[in-house]
Amino acid sequence: MHLKIVQAGDPVLRQPARPLTAAELASAEIQQLIELMRETMRDAPGVGLAAPQIGLPLQLAVIEDVAEIEATERKPVPFHVIANPRLALGDETIEFFEGCLSVEGFQAVVPRARAVRVEALDHRGSPVSIDARGWYARILQHEIDHLGGTLYIDRMRSRSFSTARNAARYLSGIPIPELLAKLDGKQASDS
Ligand code: NI
């Protein structure tokens, strides 16, 4: 069984989610919710899923990545839960294409901090501190944005917004700075 993922335009994606107590996290209800979120994320498939995306305004997200891609500093991340996260961004920004299960079928280039530190509660309600870099840092920023009612489209390079199919067709394999310049029409106009 898996849950329905709500799409952009649903008000729950735009409202700040509420924190959970440690006791709530330990409850059978939330443990069951975490299991359902895990199945829903795997089934989608996705590398992260935040509770607002299944219609619940709670500060809870699940994350898991199995891919390894050098160009995007992507490495496998074991399944884990973050609740009530606080995010600290590193200074360096990097840009890559990103998508969202709640903005189905689209992608855009989104600038994100290359490294982050996250203080959160884990699935048992215990405090954890996560130092993340590369794609994992991007996933954390994306999921934590969901808990504050923010979507990647609020941060994207809007001219790079594309269907996933057209991104693969026209935009892949081009270095991001070159692509952004091209999309801005900078190469076409020399006057
Ligand atoms: Ni998303």
PDB file of C-alpha atoms and ligand atoms in Angstrom:
ATOM      1  CA  MET A   1       0.000   0.000   0.000  1.00  0.00           C
ATOM      2  CA  HIS A   2       1.174   3.504  -0.684  1.00  0.00           C
ATOM      3  CA  LEU A   3      -0.052   7.026  -0.200  1.00  0.00           C
ATOM      4  CA  LYS A   4      -1.227   9.596  -2.713  1.00  0.00           C
ATOM      5  CA  ILE A   5       1.317  12.312  -3.453  1.00  0.00           C
ATOM      6  CA  VAL A   6      -0.347  15.724  -3.722  1.00  0.00           C
ATOM      7  CA  GLN A   7       0.584  18.071  -6.569  1.00  0.00           C
ATOM      8  CA  ALA A   8       1.511  21.762  -6.762  1.00  0.00           C
ATOM      9  CA  GLY A   9      -1.540  23.901  -6.114  1.00  0.00           C
ATOM     10  CA  ASP A  10      -2.646  21.861  -3.104  1.00  0.00           C
ATOM     11  CA  PRO A  11      -2.655  24.320  -0.173  1.00  0.00           C
ATOM     12  CA  VAL A  12      -0.915  21.830   2.148  1.00  0.00           C
ATOM     13  CA  LEU A  13       2.281  22.288   0.095  1.00  0.00           C
ATOM     14  CA  ARG A  14       2.254  26.005   0.904  1.00  0.00           C
ATOM     15  CA  GLN A  15       1.648  25.975   4.634  1.00  0.00           C
ATOM     16  CA  PRO A  16       4.381  25.688   7.255  1.00  0.00           C
ATOM     17  CA  ALA A  17       4.292  22.215   8.811  1.00  0.00           C
ATOM     18  CA  ARG A  18       4.094  21.818  12.580  1.00  0.00           C
ATOM     19  CA  PRO A  19       6.812  20.163  14.673  1.00  0.00           C
ATOM     20  CA  LEU A  20       6.282  16.737  16.231  1.00  0.00           C
ATOM     21  CA  THR A  21       6.934  15.918  19.882  1.00  0.00           C
ATOM     22  CA  ALA A  22       9.342  13.088  20.702  1.00  0.00           C
ATOM     23  CA  ALA A  23       6.354  11.179  22.128  1.00  0.00           C
ATOM     24  CA  GLU A  24       4.398  11.595  18.884  1.00  0.00           C
ATOM     25  CA  LEU A  25       7.395  10.333  16.914  1.00  0.00           C
ATOM     26  CA  ALA A  26       7.578   7.228  19.059  1.00  0.00           C
ATOM     27  CA  SER A  27       3.853   6.516  18.624  1.00  0.00           C
ATOM     28  CA  ALA A  28       2.618   3.549  16.612  1.00  0.00           C
ATOM     29  CA  GLU A  29       0.710   5.953  14.382  1.00  0.00           C
ATOM     30  CA  ILE A  30       3.790   7.893  13.298  1.00  0.00           C
ATOM     31  CA  GLN A  31       5.885   4.710  13.002  1.00  0.00           C
ATOM     32  CA  GLN A  32       3.263   3.346  10.636  1.00  0.00           C
ATOM     33  CA  LEU A  33       3.203   6.634   8.735  1.00  0.00           C
ATOM     34  CA  ILE A  34       6.998   6.457   8.325  1.00  0.00           C
ATOM     35  CA  GLU A  35       6.684   2.944   6.859  1.00  0.00           C
ATOM     36  CA  LEU A  36       4.021   4.122   4.413  1.00  0.00           C
ATOM     37  CA  MET A  37       6.120   7.133   3.441  1.00  0.00           C
ATOM     38  CA  ARG A  38       9.082   4.824   2.826  1.00  0.00           C
ATOM     39  CA  GLU A  39       7.024   2.594   0.536  1.00  0.00           C
ATOM     40  CA  THR A  40       5.496   5.590  -1.245  1.00  0.00           C
ATOM     41  CA  MET A  41       8.931   7.169  -1.833  1.00  0.00           C
ATOM     42  CA  ARG A  42      10.392   3.906  -3.165  1.00  0.00           C
ATOM     43  CA  ASP A  43       7.406   3.299  -5.367  1.00  0.00           C
ATOM     44  CA  ALA A  44       7.406   6.821  -6.867  1.00  0.00           C
ATOM     45  CA  PRO A  45      10.462   6.460  -7.153  1.00  0.00           C
ATOM     46  CA  GLY A  46      12.095   9.338  -5.313  1.00  0.00           C
ATOM     47  CA  VAL A  47      15.011  10.092  -3.009  1.00  0.00           C
ATOM     48  CA  GLY A  48      12.979  12.027  -0.467  1.00  0.00           C
ATOM     49  CA  LEU A  49       9.393  12.554   0.611  1.00  0.00           C
ATOM     50  CA  ALA A  50       8.069  15.137   3.057  1.00  0.00           C
ATOM     51  CA  ALA A  51       4.834  14.694   5.024  1.00  0.00           C
ATOM     52  CA  PRO A  52       3.114  17.720   3.368  1.00  0.00           C
ATOM     53  CA  GLN A  53       3.485  15.854   0.066  1.00  0.00           C
ATOM     54  CA  ILE A  54       1.098  13.202   1.341  1.00  0.00           C
ATOM     55  CA  GLY A  55      -1.240  15.858   2.702  1.00  0.00           C
ATOM     56  CA  LEU A  56       0.004  16.035   6.305  1.00  0.00           C
ATOM     57  CA  PRO A  57       1.396  19.368   7.556  1.00  0.00           C
ATOM     58  CA  LEU A  58       3.976  17.717   9.865  1.00  0.00           C
ATOM     59  CA  GLN A  59       7.725  18.397  10.082  1.00  0.00           C
ATOM     60  CA  LEU A  60       8.642  14.906   8.991  1.00  0.00           C
ATOM     61  CA  ALA A  61      10.516  13.630   5.937  1.00  0.00           C
ATOM     62  CA  VAL A  62      12.040  10.369   4.750  1.00  0.00           C
ATOM     63  CA  ILE A  63      15.194  10.170   2.641  1.00  0.00           C
ATOM     64  CA  GLU A  64      16.961   7.344   0.806  1.00  0.00           C
ATOM     65  CA  ASP A  65      19.229   7.330  -2.212  1.00  0.00           C
ATOM     66  CA  VAL A  66      20.794   4.351  -3.933  1.00  0.00           C
ATOM     67  CA  ALA A  67      22.467   6.053  -6.905  1.00  0.00           C
ATOM     68  CA  GLU A  68      26.097   6.942  -7.367  1.00  0.00           C
ATOM     69  CA  ILE A  69      26.832   9.733  -9.891  1.00  0.00           C
ATOM     70  CA  GLU A  70      30.169  11.473  -9.743  1.00  0.00           C
ATOM     71  CA  ALA A  71      29.172  14.618 -11.701  1.00  0.00           C
ATOM     72  CA  THR A  72      26.522  15.559  -9.150  1.00  0.00           C
ATOM     73  CA  GLU A  73      28.445  14.328  -6.092  1.00  0.00           C
ATOM     74  CA  ARG A  74      25.731  11.751  -5.584  1.00  0.00           C
ATOM     75  CA  LYS A  75      26.331   8.785  -3.316  1.00  0.00           C
ATOM     76  CA  PRO A  76      24.054   6.213  -1.714  1.00  0.00           C
ATOM     77  CA  VAL A  77      22.316   7.443   1.443  1.00  0.00           C
ATOM     78  CA  PRO A  78      20.706   4.823   3.693  1.00  0.00           C
ATOM     79  CA  PHE A  79      17.026   5.202   4.551  1.00  0.00           C
ATOM     80  CA  HIS A  80      16.472   7.635   7.382  1.00  0.00           C
ATOM     81  CA  VAL A  81      13.932   9.997   8.885  1.00  0.00           C
ATOM     82  CA  ILE A  82      14.292  13.656   9.808  1.00  0.00           C
ATOM     83  CA  ALA A  83      11.789  15.457  12.028  1.00  0.00           C
ATOM     84  CA  ASN A  84      11.746  19.106  13.178  1.00  0.00           C
ATOM     85  CA  PRO A  85      14.931  19.898  11.220  1.00  0.00           C
ATOM     86  CA  ARG A  86      17.046  23.036  11.499  1.00  0.00           C
ATOM     87  CA  LEU A  87      19.227  23.807   8.534  1.00  0.00           C
ATOM     88  CA  ALA A  88      22.556  25.657   8.327  1.00  0.00           C
ATOM     89  CA  LEU A  89      23.870  26.351   4.818  1.00  0.00           C
ATOM     90  CA  GLY A  90      27.502  26.345   3.742  1.00  0.00           C
ATOM     91  CA  ASP A  91      28.826  29.306   1.729  1.00  0.00           C
ATOM     92  CA  GLU A  92      29.410  27.601  -1.601  1.00  0.00           C
ATOM     93  CA  THR A  93      26.501  27.343  -4.063  1.00  0.00           C
ATOM     94  CA  ILE A  94      26.162  24.800  -6.864  1.00  0.00           C
ATOM     95  CA  GLU A  95      23.529  24.424  -9.570  1.00  0.00           C
ATOM     96  CA  PHE A  96      21.944  21.310 -10.978  1.00  0.00           C
ATOM     97  CA  PHE A  97      18.667  20.101 -12.382  1.00  0.00           C
ATOM     98  CA  GLU A  98      16.194  19.077  -9.740  1.00  0.00           C
ATOM     99  CA  GLY A  99      12.663  17.726  -9.764  1.00  0.00           C
ATOM    100  CA  CYS A 100       9.894  17.113  -7.254  1.00  0.00           C
ATOM    101  CA  LEU A 101       7.268  14.379  -6.898  1.00  0.00           C
ATOM    102  CA  SER A 102       4.732  17.174  -6.283  1.00  0.00           C
ATOM    103  CA  VAL A 103       5.632  19.005  -9.516  1.00  0.00           C
ATOM    104  CA  GLU A 104       5.328  15.871 -11.554  1.00  0.00           C
ATOM    105  CA  GLY A 105       7.017  15.655 -14.934  1.00  0.00           C
ATOM    106  CA  PHE A 106       9.129  18.809 -14.711  1.00  0.00           C
ATOM    107  CA  GLN A 107      12.689  19.805 -13.885  1.00  0.00           C
ATOM    108  CA  ALA A 108      14.684  22.988 -13.475  1.00  0.00           C
ATOM    109  CA  VAL A 109      18.133  24.152 -12.481  1.00  0.00           C
ATOM    110  CA  VAL A 110      18.133  25.091  -8.799  1.00  0.00           C
ATOM    111  CA  PRO A 111      21.018  26.750  -6.956  1.00  0.00           C
ATOM    112  CA  ARG A 112      21.680  25.063  -3.611  1.00  0.00           C
ATOM    113  CA  ALA A 113      24.351  25.145  -0.940  1.00  0.00           C
ATOM    114  CA  ARG A 114      26.974  22.475  -1.635  1.00  0.00           C
ATOM    115  CA  ALA A 115      27.224  21.560   2.042  1.00  0.00           C
ATOM    116  CA  VAL A 116      24.782  21.771   4.925  1.00  0.00           C
ATOM    117  CA  ARG A 117      24.451  20.874   8.572  1.00  0.00           C
ATOM    118  CA  VAL A 118      21.071  19.646   9.776  1.00  0.00           C
ATOM    119  CA  GLU A 119      20.015  19.264  13.393  1.00  0.00           C
ATOM    120  CA  ALA A 120      16.906  17.093  13.634  1.00  0.00           C
ATOM    121  CA  LEU A 121      15.199  14.244  15.437  1.00  0.00           C
ATOM    122  CA  ASP A 122      15.481  10.739  14.025  1.00  0.00           C
ATOM    123  CA  HIS A 123      12.708   8.112  13.770  1.00  0.00           C
ATOM    124  CA  ARG A 124      12.993   7.402  17.506  1.00  0.00           C
ATOM    125  CA  GLY A 125      12.861  11.062  18.473  1.00  0.00           C
ATOM    126  CA  SER A 126      16.578  11.186  19.281  1.00  0.00           C
ATOM    127  CA  PRO A 127      18.540  14.307  18.298  1.00  0.00           C
ATOM    128  CA  VAL A 128      20.874  13.848  15.348  1.00  0.00           C
ATOM    129  CA  SER A 129      23.365  16.132  13.632  1.00  0.00           C
ATOM    130  CA  ILE A 130      23.942  15.529   9.927  1.00  0.00           C
ATOM    131  CA  ASP A 131      26.810  16.976   7.902  1.00  0.00           C
ATOM    132  CA  ALA A 132      25.996  16.512   4.236  1.00  0.00           C
ATOM    133  CA  ARG A 133      27.600  17.456   0.950  1.00  0.00           C
ATOM    134  CA  GLY A 134      26.746  17.247  -2.728  1.00  0.00           C
ATOM    135  CA  TRP A 135      23.488  15.599  -3.771  1.00  0.00           C
ATOM    136  CA  TYR A 136      22.599  14.562  -0.237  1.00  0.00           C
ATOM    137  CA  ALA A 137      22.884  18.205   0.857  1.00  0.00           C
ATOM    138  CA  ARG A 138      20.545  19.087  -2.030  1.00  0.00           C
ATOM    139  CA  ILE A 139      18.006  16.452  -0.980  1.00  0.00           C
ATOM    140  CA  LEU A 140      18.021  17.750   2.591  1.00  0.00           C
ATOM    141  CA  GLN A 141      17.489  21.354   1.444  1.00  0.00           C
ATOM    142  CA  HIS A 142      14.666  20.280  -0.886  1.00  0.00           C
ATOM    143  CA  GLU A 143      12.844  18.240   1.789  1.00  0.00           C
ATOM    144  CA  ILE A 144      13.301  20.840   4.508  1.00  0.00           C
ATOM    145  CA  ASP A 145      11.930  23.457   2.095  1.00  0.00           C
ATOM    146  CA  HIS A 146       8.771  21.331   1.844  1.00  0.00           C
ATOM    147  CA  LEU A 147       8.320  21.573   5.621  1.00  0.00           C
ATOM    148  CA  GLY A 148       8.307  25.365   5.330  1.00  0.00           C
ATOM    149  CA  GLY A 149       5.857  25.503   2.413  1.00  0.00           C
ATOM    150  CA  THR A 150       8.543  26.155  -0.205  1.00  0.00           C
ATOM    151  CA  LEU A 151       8.893  24.329  -3.531  1.00  0.00           C
ATOM    152  CA  TYR A 152      11.946  24.228  -5.804  1.00  0.00           C
ATOM    153  CA  ILE A 153      10.061  26.359  -8.324  1.00  0.00           C
ATOM    154  CA  ASP A 154      10.423  29.254  -5.834  1.00  0.00           C
ATOM    155  CA  ARG A 155      14.207  28.979  -6.112  1.00  0.00           C
ATOM    156  CA  MET A 156      14.729  27.739  -9.651  1.00  0.00           C
ATOM    157  CA  ARG A 157      16.390  29.399 -12.608  1.00  0.00           C
ATOM    158  CA  SER A 158      13.026  29.902 -14.220  1.00  0.00           C
ATOM    159  CA  ARG A 159      14.223  29.837 -17.828  1.00  0.00           C
ATOM    160  CA  SER A 160      15.550  26.305 -17.292  1.00  0.00           C
ATOM    161  CA  PHE A 161      12.080  25.012 -16.294  1.00  0.00           C
ATOM    162  CA  SER A 162      11.373  22.098 -18.602  1.00  0.00           C
ATOM    163  CA  THR A 163       9.467  18.864 -18.900  1.00  0.00           C
ATOM    164  CA  ALA A 164      11.653  15.938 -17.884  1.00  0.00           C
ATOM    165  CA  ARG A 165      11.405  14.671 -21.460  1.00  0.00           C
ATOM    166  CA  ASN A 166      12.589  17.949 -22.970  1.00  0.00           C
ATOM    167  CA  ALA A 167      15.342  18.281 -20.380  1.00  0.00           C
ATOM    168  CA  ALA A 168      16.670  14.892 -21.493  1.00  0.00           C
ATOM    169  CA  ARG A 169      16.172  15.823 -25.131  1.00  0.00           C
ATOM    170  CA  TYR A 170      17.569  19.364 -25.278  1.00  0.00           C
ATOM    171  CA  LEU A 171      19.330  20.262 -22.055  1.00  0.00           C
ATOM    172  CA  SER A 172      21.301  17.241 -20.884  1.00  0.00           C
ATOM    173  CA  GLY A 173      25.057  16.980 -21.197  1.00  0.00           C
ATOM    174  CA  ILE A 174      25.573  20.756 -21.368  1.00  0.00           C
ATOM    175  CA  PRO A 175      27.563  22.258 -18.469  1.00  0.00           C
ATOM    176  CA  ILE A 176      25.108  24.207 -16.301  1.00  0.00           C
ATOM    177  CA  PRO A 177      26.760  27.677 -16.639  1.00  0.00           C
ATOM    178  CA  GLU A 178      26.834  27.276 -20.424  1.00  0.00           C
ATOM    179  CA  LEU A 179      23.245  26.083 -20.441  1.00  0.00           C
ATOM    180  CA  LEU A 180      22.040  29.011 -18.316  1.00  0.00           C
ATOM    181  CA  ALA A 181      23.840  31.499 -20.595  1.00  0.00           C
ATOM    182  CA  LYS A 182      22.266  29.851 -23.623  1.00  0.00           C
ATOM    183  CA  LEU A 183      18.786  29.911 -22.072  1.00  0.00           C
ATOM    184  CA  ASP A 184      19.256  33.586 -21.232  1.00  0.00           C
ATOM    185  CA  GLY A 185      19.942  34.234 -24.902  1.00  0.00           C
ATOM    186  CA  LYS A 186      23.402  35.618 -24.130  1.00  0.00           C
ATOM    187  CA  GLN A 187      25.058  33.773 -26.988  1.00  0.00           C
ATOM    188  CA  ALA A 188      22.508  34.948 -29.536  1.00  0.00           C
ATOM    189  CA  SER A 189      22.899  38.661 -28.846  1.00  0.00           C
ATOM    190  CA  ASP A 190      26.331  40.177 -29.265  1.00  0.00           C
ATOM    191  CA  SER A 191      25.220  43.770 -29.367  1.00  0.00           C
TER     192      SER A 191
HETATM  193 NI    NI B   1       9.777  17.725  -3.565  1.00  0.00          NI
END
